[in-house]
Coordinates of C-alpha atoms and ligand atoms in Angstrom, one line a residue:
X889 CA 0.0 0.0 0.0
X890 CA 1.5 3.3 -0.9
X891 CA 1.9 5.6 2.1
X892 CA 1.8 9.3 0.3
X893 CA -0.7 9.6 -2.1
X894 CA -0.1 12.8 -4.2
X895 CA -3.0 14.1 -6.4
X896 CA -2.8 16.4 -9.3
X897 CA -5.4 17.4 -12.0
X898 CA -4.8 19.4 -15.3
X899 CA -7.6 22.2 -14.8
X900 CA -6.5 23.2 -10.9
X901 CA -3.8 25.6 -11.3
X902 CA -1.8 27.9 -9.7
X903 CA -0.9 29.9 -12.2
X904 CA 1.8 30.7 -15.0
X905 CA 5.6 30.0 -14.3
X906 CA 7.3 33.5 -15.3
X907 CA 10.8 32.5 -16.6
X908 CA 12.1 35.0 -14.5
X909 CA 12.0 33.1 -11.6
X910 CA 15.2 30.9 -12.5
X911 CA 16.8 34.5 -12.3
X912 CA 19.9 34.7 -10.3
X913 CA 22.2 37.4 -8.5
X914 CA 25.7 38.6 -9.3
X915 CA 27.3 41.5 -6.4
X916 CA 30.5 43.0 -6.5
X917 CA 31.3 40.9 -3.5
X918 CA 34.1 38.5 -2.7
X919 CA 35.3 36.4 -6.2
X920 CA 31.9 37.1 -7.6
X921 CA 33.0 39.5 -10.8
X922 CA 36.4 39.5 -10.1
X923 CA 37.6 36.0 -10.8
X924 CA 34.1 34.4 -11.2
X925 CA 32.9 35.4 -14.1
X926 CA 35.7 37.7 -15.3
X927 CA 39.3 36.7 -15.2
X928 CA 41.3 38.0 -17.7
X929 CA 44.5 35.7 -18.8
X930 CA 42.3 33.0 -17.9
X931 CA 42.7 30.3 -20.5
X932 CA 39.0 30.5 -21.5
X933 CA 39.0 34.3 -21.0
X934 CA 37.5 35.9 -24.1
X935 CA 39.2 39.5 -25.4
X936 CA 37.0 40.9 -22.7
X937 CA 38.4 38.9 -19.7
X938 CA 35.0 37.2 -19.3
X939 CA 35.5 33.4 -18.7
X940 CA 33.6 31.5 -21.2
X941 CA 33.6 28.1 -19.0
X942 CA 31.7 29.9 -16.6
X943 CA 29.4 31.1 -19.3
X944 CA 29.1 28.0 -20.6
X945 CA 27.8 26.5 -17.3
X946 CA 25.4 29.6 -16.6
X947 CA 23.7 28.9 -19.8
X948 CA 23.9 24.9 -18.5
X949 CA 21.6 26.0 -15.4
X950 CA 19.2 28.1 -17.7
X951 CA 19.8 31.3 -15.8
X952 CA 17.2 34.6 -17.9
X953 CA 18.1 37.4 -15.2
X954 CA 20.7 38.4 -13.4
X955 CA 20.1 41.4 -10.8
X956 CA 23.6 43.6 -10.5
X957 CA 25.8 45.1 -9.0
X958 CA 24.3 44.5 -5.0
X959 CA 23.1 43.1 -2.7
X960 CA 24.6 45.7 0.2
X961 CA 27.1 46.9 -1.7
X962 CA 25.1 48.9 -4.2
X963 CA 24.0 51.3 -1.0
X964 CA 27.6 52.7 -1.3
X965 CA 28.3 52.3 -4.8
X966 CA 28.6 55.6 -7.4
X967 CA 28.1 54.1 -10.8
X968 CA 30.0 56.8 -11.8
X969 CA 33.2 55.2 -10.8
X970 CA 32.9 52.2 -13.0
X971 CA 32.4 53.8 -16.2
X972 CA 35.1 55.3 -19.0
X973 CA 38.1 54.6 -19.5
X974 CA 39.5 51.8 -17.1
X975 CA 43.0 53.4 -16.7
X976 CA 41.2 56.4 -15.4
X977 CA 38.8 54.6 -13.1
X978 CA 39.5 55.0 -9.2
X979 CA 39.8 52.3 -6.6
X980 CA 37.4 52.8 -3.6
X981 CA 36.5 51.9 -0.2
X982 CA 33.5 49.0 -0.3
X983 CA 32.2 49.2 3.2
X984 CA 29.0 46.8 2.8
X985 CA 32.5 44.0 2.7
X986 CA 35.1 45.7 4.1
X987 CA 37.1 45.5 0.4
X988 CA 38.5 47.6 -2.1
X989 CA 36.5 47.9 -4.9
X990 CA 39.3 48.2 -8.2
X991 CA 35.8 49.5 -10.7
X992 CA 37.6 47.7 -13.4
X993 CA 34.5 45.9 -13.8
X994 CA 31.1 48.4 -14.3
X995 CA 27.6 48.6 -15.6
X996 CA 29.2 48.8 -19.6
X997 CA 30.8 45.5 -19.0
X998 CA 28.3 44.1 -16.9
X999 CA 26.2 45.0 -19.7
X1000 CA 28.5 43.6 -22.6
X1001 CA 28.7 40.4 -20.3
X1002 CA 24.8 40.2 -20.4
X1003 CA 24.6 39.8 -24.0
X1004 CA 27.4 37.6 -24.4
X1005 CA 25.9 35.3 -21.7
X1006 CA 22.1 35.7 -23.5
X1007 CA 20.7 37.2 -20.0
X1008 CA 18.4 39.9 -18.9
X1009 CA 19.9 42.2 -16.7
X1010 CA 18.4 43.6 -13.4
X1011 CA 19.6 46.8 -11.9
X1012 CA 19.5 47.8 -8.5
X1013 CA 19.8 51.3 -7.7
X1014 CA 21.8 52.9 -4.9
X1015 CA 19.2 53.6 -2.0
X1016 CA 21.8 54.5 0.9
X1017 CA 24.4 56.9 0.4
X1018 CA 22.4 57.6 -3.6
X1019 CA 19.9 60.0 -4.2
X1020 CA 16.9 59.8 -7.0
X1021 CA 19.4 61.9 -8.9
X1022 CA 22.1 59.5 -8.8
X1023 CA 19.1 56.7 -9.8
X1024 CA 17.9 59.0 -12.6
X1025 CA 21.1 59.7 -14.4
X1026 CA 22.1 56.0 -14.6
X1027 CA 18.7 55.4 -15.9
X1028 CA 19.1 58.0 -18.7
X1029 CA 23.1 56.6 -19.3
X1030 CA 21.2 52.8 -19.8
X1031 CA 18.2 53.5 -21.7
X1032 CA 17.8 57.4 -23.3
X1033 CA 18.9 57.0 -26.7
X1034 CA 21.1 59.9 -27.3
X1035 CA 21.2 64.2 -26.8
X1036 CA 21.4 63.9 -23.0
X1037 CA 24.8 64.1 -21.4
X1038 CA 24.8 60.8 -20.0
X1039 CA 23.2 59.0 -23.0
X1040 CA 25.9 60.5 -25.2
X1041 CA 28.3 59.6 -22.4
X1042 CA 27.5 56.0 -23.1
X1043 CA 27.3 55.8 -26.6
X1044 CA 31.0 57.7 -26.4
X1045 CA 32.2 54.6 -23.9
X1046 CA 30.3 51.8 -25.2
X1047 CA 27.5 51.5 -26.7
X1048 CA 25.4 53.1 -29.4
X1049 CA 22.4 51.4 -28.9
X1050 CA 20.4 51.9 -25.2
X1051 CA 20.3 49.2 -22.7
X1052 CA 16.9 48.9 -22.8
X1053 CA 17.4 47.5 -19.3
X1054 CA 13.4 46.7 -18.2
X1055 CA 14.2 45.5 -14.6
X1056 CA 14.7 48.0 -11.9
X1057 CA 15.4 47.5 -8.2
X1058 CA 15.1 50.4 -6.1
X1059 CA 17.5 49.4 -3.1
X1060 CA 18.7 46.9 -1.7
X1061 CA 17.4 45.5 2.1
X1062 CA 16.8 49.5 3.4
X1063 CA 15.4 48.4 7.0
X1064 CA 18.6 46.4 7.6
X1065 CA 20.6 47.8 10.2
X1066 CA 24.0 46.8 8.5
X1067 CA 22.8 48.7 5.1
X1068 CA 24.7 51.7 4.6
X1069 CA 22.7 54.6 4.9
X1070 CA 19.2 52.3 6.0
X1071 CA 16.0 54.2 6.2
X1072 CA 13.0 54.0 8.3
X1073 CA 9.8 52.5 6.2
X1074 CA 8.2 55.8 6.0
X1075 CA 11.4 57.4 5.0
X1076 CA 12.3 54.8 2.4
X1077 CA 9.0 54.4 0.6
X1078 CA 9.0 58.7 0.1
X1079 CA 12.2 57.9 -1.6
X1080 CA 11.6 54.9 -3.3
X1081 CA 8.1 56.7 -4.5
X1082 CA 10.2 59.7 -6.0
X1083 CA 12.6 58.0 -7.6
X1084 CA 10.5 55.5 -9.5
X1085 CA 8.4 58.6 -10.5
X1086 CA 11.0 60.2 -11.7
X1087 CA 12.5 57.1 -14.0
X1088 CA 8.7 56.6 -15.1
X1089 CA 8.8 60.5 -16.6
X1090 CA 12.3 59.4 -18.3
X1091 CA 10.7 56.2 -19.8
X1092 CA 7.5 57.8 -20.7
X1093 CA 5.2 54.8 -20.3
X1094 CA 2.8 53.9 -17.1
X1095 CA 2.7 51.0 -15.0
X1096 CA 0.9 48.6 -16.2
X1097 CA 1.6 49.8 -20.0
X1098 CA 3.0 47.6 -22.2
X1099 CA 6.8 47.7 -22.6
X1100 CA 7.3 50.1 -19.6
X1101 CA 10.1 49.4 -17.2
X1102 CA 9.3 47.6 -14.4
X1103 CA 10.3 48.3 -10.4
X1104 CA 10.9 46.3 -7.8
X1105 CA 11.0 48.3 -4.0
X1106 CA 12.4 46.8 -1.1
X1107 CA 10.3 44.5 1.5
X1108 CA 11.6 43.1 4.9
X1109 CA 15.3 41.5 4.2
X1110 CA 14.2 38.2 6.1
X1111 CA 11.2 37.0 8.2
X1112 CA 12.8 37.5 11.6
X1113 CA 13.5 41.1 11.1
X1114 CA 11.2 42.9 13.8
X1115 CA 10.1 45.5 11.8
X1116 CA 8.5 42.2 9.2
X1117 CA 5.6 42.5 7.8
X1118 CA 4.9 46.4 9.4
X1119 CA 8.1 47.1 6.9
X1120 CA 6.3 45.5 4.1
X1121 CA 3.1 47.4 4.7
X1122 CA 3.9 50.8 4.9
X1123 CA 6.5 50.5 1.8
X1124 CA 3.7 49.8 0.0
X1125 CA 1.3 52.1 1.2
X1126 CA 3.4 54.6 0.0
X1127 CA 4.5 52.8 -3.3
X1128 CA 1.6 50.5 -4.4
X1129 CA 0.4 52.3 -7.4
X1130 CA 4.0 53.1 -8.9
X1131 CA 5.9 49.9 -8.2
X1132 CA 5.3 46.5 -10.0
X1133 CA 7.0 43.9 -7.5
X1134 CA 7.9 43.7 -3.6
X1135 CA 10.8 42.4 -3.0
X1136 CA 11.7 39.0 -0.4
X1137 CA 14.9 37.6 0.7
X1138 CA 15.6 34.5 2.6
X1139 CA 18.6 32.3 3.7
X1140 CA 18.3 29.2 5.3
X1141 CA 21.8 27.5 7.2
X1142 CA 22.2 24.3 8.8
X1143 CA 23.2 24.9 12.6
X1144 CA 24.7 21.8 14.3
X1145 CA 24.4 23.5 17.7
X1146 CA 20.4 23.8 17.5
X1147 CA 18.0 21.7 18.9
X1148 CA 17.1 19.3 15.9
X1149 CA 19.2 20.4 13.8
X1150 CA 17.9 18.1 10.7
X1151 CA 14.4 18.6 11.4
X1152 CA 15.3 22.5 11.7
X1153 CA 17.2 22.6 8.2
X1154 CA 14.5 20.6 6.5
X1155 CA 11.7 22.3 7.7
X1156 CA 12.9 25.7 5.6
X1157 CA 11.0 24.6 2.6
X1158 CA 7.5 24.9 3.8
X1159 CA 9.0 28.1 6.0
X1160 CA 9.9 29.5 2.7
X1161 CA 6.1 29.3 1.2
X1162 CA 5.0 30.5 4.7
X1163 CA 6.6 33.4 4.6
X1164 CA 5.5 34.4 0.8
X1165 CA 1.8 33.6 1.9
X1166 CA 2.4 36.4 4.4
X1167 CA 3.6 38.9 2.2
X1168 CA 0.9 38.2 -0.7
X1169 CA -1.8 38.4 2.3
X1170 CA 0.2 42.5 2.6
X1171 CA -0.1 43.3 -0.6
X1172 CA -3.6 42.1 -1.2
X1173 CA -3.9 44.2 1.9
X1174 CA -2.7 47.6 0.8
X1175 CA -4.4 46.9 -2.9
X1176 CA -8.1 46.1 -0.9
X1177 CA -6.8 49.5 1.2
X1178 CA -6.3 51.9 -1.9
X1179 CA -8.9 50.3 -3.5
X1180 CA -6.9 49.7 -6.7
X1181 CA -6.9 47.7 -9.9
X1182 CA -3.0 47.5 -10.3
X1183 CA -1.4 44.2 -9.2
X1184 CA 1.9 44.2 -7.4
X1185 CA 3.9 40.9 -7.5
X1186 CA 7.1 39.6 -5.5
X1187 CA 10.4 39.8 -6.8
X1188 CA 12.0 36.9 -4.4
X1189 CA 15.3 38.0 -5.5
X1190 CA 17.9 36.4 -2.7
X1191 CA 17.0 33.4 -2.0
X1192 CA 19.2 30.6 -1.1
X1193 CA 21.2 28.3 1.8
X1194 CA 24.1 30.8 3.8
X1195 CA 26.0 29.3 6.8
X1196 CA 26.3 33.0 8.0
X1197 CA 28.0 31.7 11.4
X1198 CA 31.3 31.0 9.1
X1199 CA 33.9 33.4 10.6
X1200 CA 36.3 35.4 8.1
X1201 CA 39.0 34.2 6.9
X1202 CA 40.5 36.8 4.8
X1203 CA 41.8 40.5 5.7
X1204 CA 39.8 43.9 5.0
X1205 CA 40.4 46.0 2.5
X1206 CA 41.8 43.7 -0.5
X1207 CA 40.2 43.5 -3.5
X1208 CA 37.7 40.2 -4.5
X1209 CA 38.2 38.5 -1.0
X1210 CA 37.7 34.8 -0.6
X1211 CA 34.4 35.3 1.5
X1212 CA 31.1 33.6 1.4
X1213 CA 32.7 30.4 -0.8
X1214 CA 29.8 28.4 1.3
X1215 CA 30.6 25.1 -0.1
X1216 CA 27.0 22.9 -0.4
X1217 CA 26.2 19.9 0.7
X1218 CA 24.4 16.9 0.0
X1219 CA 22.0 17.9 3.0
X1220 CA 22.1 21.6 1.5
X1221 CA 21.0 20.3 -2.0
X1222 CA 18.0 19.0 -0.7
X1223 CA 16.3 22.0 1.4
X1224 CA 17.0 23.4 -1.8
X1225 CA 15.1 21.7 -3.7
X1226 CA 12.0 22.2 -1.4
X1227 CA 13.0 26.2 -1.8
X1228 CA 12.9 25.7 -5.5
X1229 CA 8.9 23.8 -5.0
X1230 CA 8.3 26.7 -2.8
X1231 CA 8.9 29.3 -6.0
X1232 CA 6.6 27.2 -8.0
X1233 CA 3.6 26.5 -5.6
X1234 CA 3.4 30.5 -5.7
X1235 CA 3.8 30.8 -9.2
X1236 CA 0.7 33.4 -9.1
X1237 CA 2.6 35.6 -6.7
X1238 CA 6.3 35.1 -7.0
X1239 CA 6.8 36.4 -10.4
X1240 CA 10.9 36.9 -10.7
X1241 CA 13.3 35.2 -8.6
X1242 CA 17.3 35.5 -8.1
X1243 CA 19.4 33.0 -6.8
X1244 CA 22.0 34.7 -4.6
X1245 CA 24.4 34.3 -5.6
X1246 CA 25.7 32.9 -8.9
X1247 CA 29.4 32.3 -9.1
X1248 CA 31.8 31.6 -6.1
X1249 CA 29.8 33.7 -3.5
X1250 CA 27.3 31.7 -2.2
X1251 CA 26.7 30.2 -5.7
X1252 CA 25.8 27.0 -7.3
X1253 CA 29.5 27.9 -9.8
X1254 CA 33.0 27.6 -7.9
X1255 CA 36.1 28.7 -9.7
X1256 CA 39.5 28.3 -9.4
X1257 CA 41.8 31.3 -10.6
X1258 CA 43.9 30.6 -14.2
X1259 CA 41.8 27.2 -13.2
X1260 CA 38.5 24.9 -13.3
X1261 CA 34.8 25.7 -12.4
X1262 CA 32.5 23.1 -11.0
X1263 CA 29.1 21.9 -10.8
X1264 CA 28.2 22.4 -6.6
X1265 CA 25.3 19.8 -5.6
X1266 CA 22.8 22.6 -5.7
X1267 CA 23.3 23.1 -9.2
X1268 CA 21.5 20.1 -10.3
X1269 CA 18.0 20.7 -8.9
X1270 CA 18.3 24.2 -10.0
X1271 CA 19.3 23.1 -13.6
X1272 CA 16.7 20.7 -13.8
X1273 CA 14.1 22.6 -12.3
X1274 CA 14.8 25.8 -14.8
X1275 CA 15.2 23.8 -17.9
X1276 CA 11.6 21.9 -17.0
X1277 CA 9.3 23.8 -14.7
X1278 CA 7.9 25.6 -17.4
X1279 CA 4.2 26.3 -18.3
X1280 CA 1.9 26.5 -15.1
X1281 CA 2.2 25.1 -12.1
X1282 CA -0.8 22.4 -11.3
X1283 CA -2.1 22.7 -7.8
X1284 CA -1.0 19.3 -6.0
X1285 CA -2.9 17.5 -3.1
X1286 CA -1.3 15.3 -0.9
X1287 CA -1.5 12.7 2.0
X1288 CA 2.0 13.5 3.3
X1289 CA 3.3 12.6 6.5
X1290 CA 4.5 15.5 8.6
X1291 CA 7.5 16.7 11.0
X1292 CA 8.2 19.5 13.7
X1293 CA 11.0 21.8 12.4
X1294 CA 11.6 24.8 14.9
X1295 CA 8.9 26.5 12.5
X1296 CA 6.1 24.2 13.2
X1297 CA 5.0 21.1 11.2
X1298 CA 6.7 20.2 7.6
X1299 CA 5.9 18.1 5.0
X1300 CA 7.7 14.6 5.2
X1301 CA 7.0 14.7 0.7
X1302 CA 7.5 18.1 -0.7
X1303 CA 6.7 18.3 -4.0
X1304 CA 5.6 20.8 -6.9
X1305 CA 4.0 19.7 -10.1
X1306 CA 4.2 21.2 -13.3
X1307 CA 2.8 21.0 -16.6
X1308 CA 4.1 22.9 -20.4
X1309 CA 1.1 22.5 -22.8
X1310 CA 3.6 23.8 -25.3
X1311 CA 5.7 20.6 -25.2
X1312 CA 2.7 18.6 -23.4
X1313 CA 5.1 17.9 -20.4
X1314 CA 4.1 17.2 -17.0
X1315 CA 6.7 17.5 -14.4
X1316 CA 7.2 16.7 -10.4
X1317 CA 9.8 17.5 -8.8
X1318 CA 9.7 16.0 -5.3
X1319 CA 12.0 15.9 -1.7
X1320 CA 11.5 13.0 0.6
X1321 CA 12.7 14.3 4.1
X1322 CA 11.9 11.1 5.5
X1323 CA 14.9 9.0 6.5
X1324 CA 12.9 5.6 5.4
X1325 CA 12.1 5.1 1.9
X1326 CA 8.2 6.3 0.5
X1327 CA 6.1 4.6 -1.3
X1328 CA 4.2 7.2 -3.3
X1329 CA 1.7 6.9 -5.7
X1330 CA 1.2 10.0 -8.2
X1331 CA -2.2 10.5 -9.7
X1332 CA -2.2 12.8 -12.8
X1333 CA -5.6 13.5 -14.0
X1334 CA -6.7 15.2 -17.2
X1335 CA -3.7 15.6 -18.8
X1336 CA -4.3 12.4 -21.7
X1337 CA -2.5 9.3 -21.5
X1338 CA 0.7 10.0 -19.8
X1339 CA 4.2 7.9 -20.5
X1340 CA 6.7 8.4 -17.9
X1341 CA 10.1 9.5 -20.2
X1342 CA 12.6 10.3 -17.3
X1343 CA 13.6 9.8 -13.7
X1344 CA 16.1 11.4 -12.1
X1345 CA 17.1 11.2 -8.3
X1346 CA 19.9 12.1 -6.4
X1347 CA 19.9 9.9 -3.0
X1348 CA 22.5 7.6 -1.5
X1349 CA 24.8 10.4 -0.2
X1350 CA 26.9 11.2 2.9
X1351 CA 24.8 14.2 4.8
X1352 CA 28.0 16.2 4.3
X1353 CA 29.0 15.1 0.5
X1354 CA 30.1 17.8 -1.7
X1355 CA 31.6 18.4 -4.6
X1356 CA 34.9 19.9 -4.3
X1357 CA 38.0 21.1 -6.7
X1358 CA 39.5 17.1 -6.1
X1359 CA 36.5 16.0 -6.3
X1360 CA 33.7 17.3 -8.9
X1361 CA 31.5 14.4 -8.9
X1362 CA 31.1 13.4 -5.3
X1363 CA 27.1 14.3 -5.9
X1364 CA 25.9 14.3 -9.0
X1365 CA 21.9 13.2 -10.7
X1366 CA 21.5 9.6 -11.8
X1367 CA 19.2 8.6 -14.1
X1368 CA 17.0 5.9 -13.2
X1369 CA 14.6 3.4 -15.2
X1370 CA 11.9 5.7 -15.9
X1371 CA 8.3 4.9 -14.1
X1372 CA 5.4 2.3 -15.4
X1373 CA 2.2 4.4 -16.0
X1374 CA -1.5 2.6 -15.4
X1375 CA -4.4 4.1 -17.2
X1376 CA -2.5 6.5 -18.5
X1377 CA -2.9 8.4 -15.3
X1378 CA -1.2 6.5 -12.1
X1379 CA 3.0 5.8 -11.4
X1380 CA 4.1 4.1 -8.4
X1381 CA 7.4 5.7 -6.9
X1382 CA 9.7 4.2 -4.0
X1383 CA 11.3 7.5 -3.4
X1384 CA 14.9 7.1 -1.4
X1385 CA 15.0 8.1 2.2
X1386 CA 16.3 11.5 2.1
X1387 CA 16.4 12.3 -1.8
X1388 CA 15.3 14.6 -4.6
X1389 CA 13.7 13.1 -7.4
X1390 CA 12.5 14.6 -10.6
X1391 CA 10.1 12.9 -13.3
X1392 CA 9.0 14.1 -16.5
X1393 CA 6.0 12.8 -18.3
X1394 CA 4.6 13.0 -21.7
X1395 CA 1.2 13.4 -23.2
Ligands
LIG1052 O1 23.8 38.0 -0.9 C1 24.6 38.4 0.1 C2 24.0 39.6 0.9 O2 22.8 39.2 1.5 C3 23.5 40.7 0.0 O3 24.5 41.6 -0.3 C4 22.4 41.4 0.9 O4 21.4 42.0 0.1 C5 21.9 40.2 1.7 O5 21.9 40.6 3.1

């Protein structure tokens, strides 16, 4: 008899997967930029010192959007700096990670990177020591065509053509107390609110208008932040009508020292789709408030597994520190594939995501300098899960087993189903978090007559496996006799104890 019964029917959806939620996040920060994805004199460098085996595996994990340049350190970061000619550009102080920022790298090659690498970028303005000025004039430098000082300033440095750049984060985390220059929520959502009214005048186009830019203002940096969900609220009381997305940020770790520490870790998944119920529930609040029409989504753009209890290692004040090199586990890989069913059971609502971070700072891409860059075990899910959770996601109903995590009950069988009329493709992607195999039967309804066409688990590890420089393969997907089908509609799965699994159907 199967002991999780997991239920699924073609007509009750969620909604429709935006692509932009297998986004990802790239800050001047540690080995991010400056030996993670541009190195030059690296063997695979191209004439622009951007390593093409890093590009190579970001196109691998299906990345659409990066957001750029922070993250904290765009609160303290003049755009000015990195622009022109490079001899001419001036090292400065990065306070957000006690470095020294060289500004060899800047928004024209971030931009020239972008195209090379086929990605959408995402620009975060500088809310701290910026003004709406400061966010105006890199606006018209990116995407006025020409006759303005700075769009004539770009097209003398770099490019003819505007940017075109659609995406635009106001901030970065403003109610943190370690942001540079942090506001209050009233404070902040006066600025925000000006600034995004002033970047709507220079692109000409309304909010919900076809091709306009779109913004994204700041919500709470994390769940446990005192001022969450008040933060939330007022920001967009004052910002509801101008701004397109909210944004949320989470990071889960794995503490040894707490009470169950497995049960703890585990339970982040269903924590994760908690906390983005909440903050739907306060924008649905403020749109039933102003009574309005316009729909404001979340931008999760940081989401990911942090250990951020790791001490530093390396001294102040250098440029591209080794810091935040978290290196993921087996154990990490899995509460990150419940994150990534999290994203997808809220497709309605979460509408662009970022993984933070996306090469050697907390980032599924490690890189050795003049050498290799590997596959980390959180790459897989993400790869698989951006290459086939595409379409809508199918609202899934379950007899799962539960456990207590240190943020109440979790599912033992966390799983998100989806389905790509386009390619008539269903997909589940599923964590057992029990440590006992499950029996699980899958019922798929409405879809036609499904044929299962590939499994793929990754089970069998160590807790603490990883893939590492010596060792690239330590935890890697296997691919597994795909699944018998009955009446077209019903598979039988033994899941693994502790294991991610992903199946793809056909119709
Ligand atoms: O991603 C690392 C840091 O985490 C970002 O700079 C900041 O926004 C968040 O606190």
């Amino acid at each position: 008899m199967p002991k999780t019964k997991i239920f699924a029917d073609k007509n009750l959806k969620i909604g429709a997967i935006d692509p932009n939620i297998y986004g990802s996040f790239l800050e001047h920060l540690g080995r991010a930029v400056y030996g993670g994805i541009y190195e030059p004199g690296h063997p695979s460098a191209d004439k622009d010192g951007f390593r093409e085996d890093v590009v190579a595996l970001i196109r691998e994990l299906g990345v659409p959007l990066v957001r750029y340049p922070g993250g904290n350190f765009v609160s303290g970061y003049d755009w000015k700096d990195g622009i022109g000619k490079k001899s001419e550009r001036k090292a400065r102080l990065d306070l957000a990670w006690a470095s020294v920022e060289p500004n060899e790298f800047g928004t024209d090659e971030f931009m020239k990177w972008c195209k090379k690498a086929g990605i959408q970028p995402m620009l975060a303005v500088n809310m701290g020591t910026g003004t709406p000025k400061d966010a105006l004039e890199l606006f018209e430098y990116c995407n006025h065509p020409s006759g303005t000082y700075y769009s004539d300033l770009r097209r003398k440095n770099a490019s003819e053509e505007p940017y075109g750049v659609k995406y635009w984060c106001i901030g970065n985390e403003m109610d943190g107390p370690w942001q540079i220059c942090g506001l209050t929520a009233e404070d902040y959502g006066k600025k925000a609110l000006n600034t995004m009214r002033m970047l709507r005048w220079a692109d000409a186009k309304k909010a919900d208008e076809e091709g306009a830019v779109k913004f994204v203002v700041c919500g709470s940096c994390h769940a446990q932040m005192p001022t969450y969900p008040e933060w939330d609220r007022i920001v967009l009381e004052h910002t509801y009508e101008e701004t397109n997305y909210i944004s949320m940020h989470q990071y889960y770790q794995y503490r040894p020292s707490s009470k169950n520490p497995l049960e703890d870790f585990l339970g982040s998944a269903d924590n994760m789709g908690d906390f983005i119920d909440t903050v739907r529930s306060t924008i649905n609040y403020v749109r039933a408030k102003n009574r309005s029409k316009h729909r404001v989504y979340i931008s999760f753009d940081e989401w990911n597994i942090w250990s951020q209890d790791a001490p530093r290692t390396e001294p102040n004040w250098v440029k591209a520190p080794r810091i935040l090199e978290d290196v993921y586990t087996f154990r990490d890989m899995l509460v990150f594939g419940g994150m990534m069913n999290a994203l997808l059971n809220h497709a309605d609502v979460v509408k662009a995501a970022c993984l933070a971070q996306l090469v050697n700072v907390i980032a599924p891409i490690m890189t050795q300098k003049g050498g290799a860059a590997i596959r980390q075990t959180t790459f897989y899910p993400f790869r698989y899960v951006s290459q086939n959770g595409r379409g809508e996601t199918i609202r899934s109903i379950t007899t799962s087993g539960s456990f207590d995590s240190m943020y109440g009950k979790a599912r033992l069988v966390n799983e998100a189903v989806t389905h790509d009329a386009s390619k008539r493709e269903v997909c589940v992607f599923l964590c057992n978090y029990g440590q006992s195999p499950e029996e699980i039967e899958l019922e798929l309804r409405s879809f036609g007559d499904l044929v299962c066409r590939e499994y793929v688990c990754i089970a069998g590890n160590d807790l603490d496996a990883a893939n590492t420089f010596s060792s690239p393969d330590a935890v890697v997907p296997e691919q597994r006799e795909p699944l018998a089908v009955k009446d077209g509609t019903k598979a039988q799965l033994r899941a693994d104890a502790m294991s991610w699994n992903f199946l793809r159907f056909s119709y």
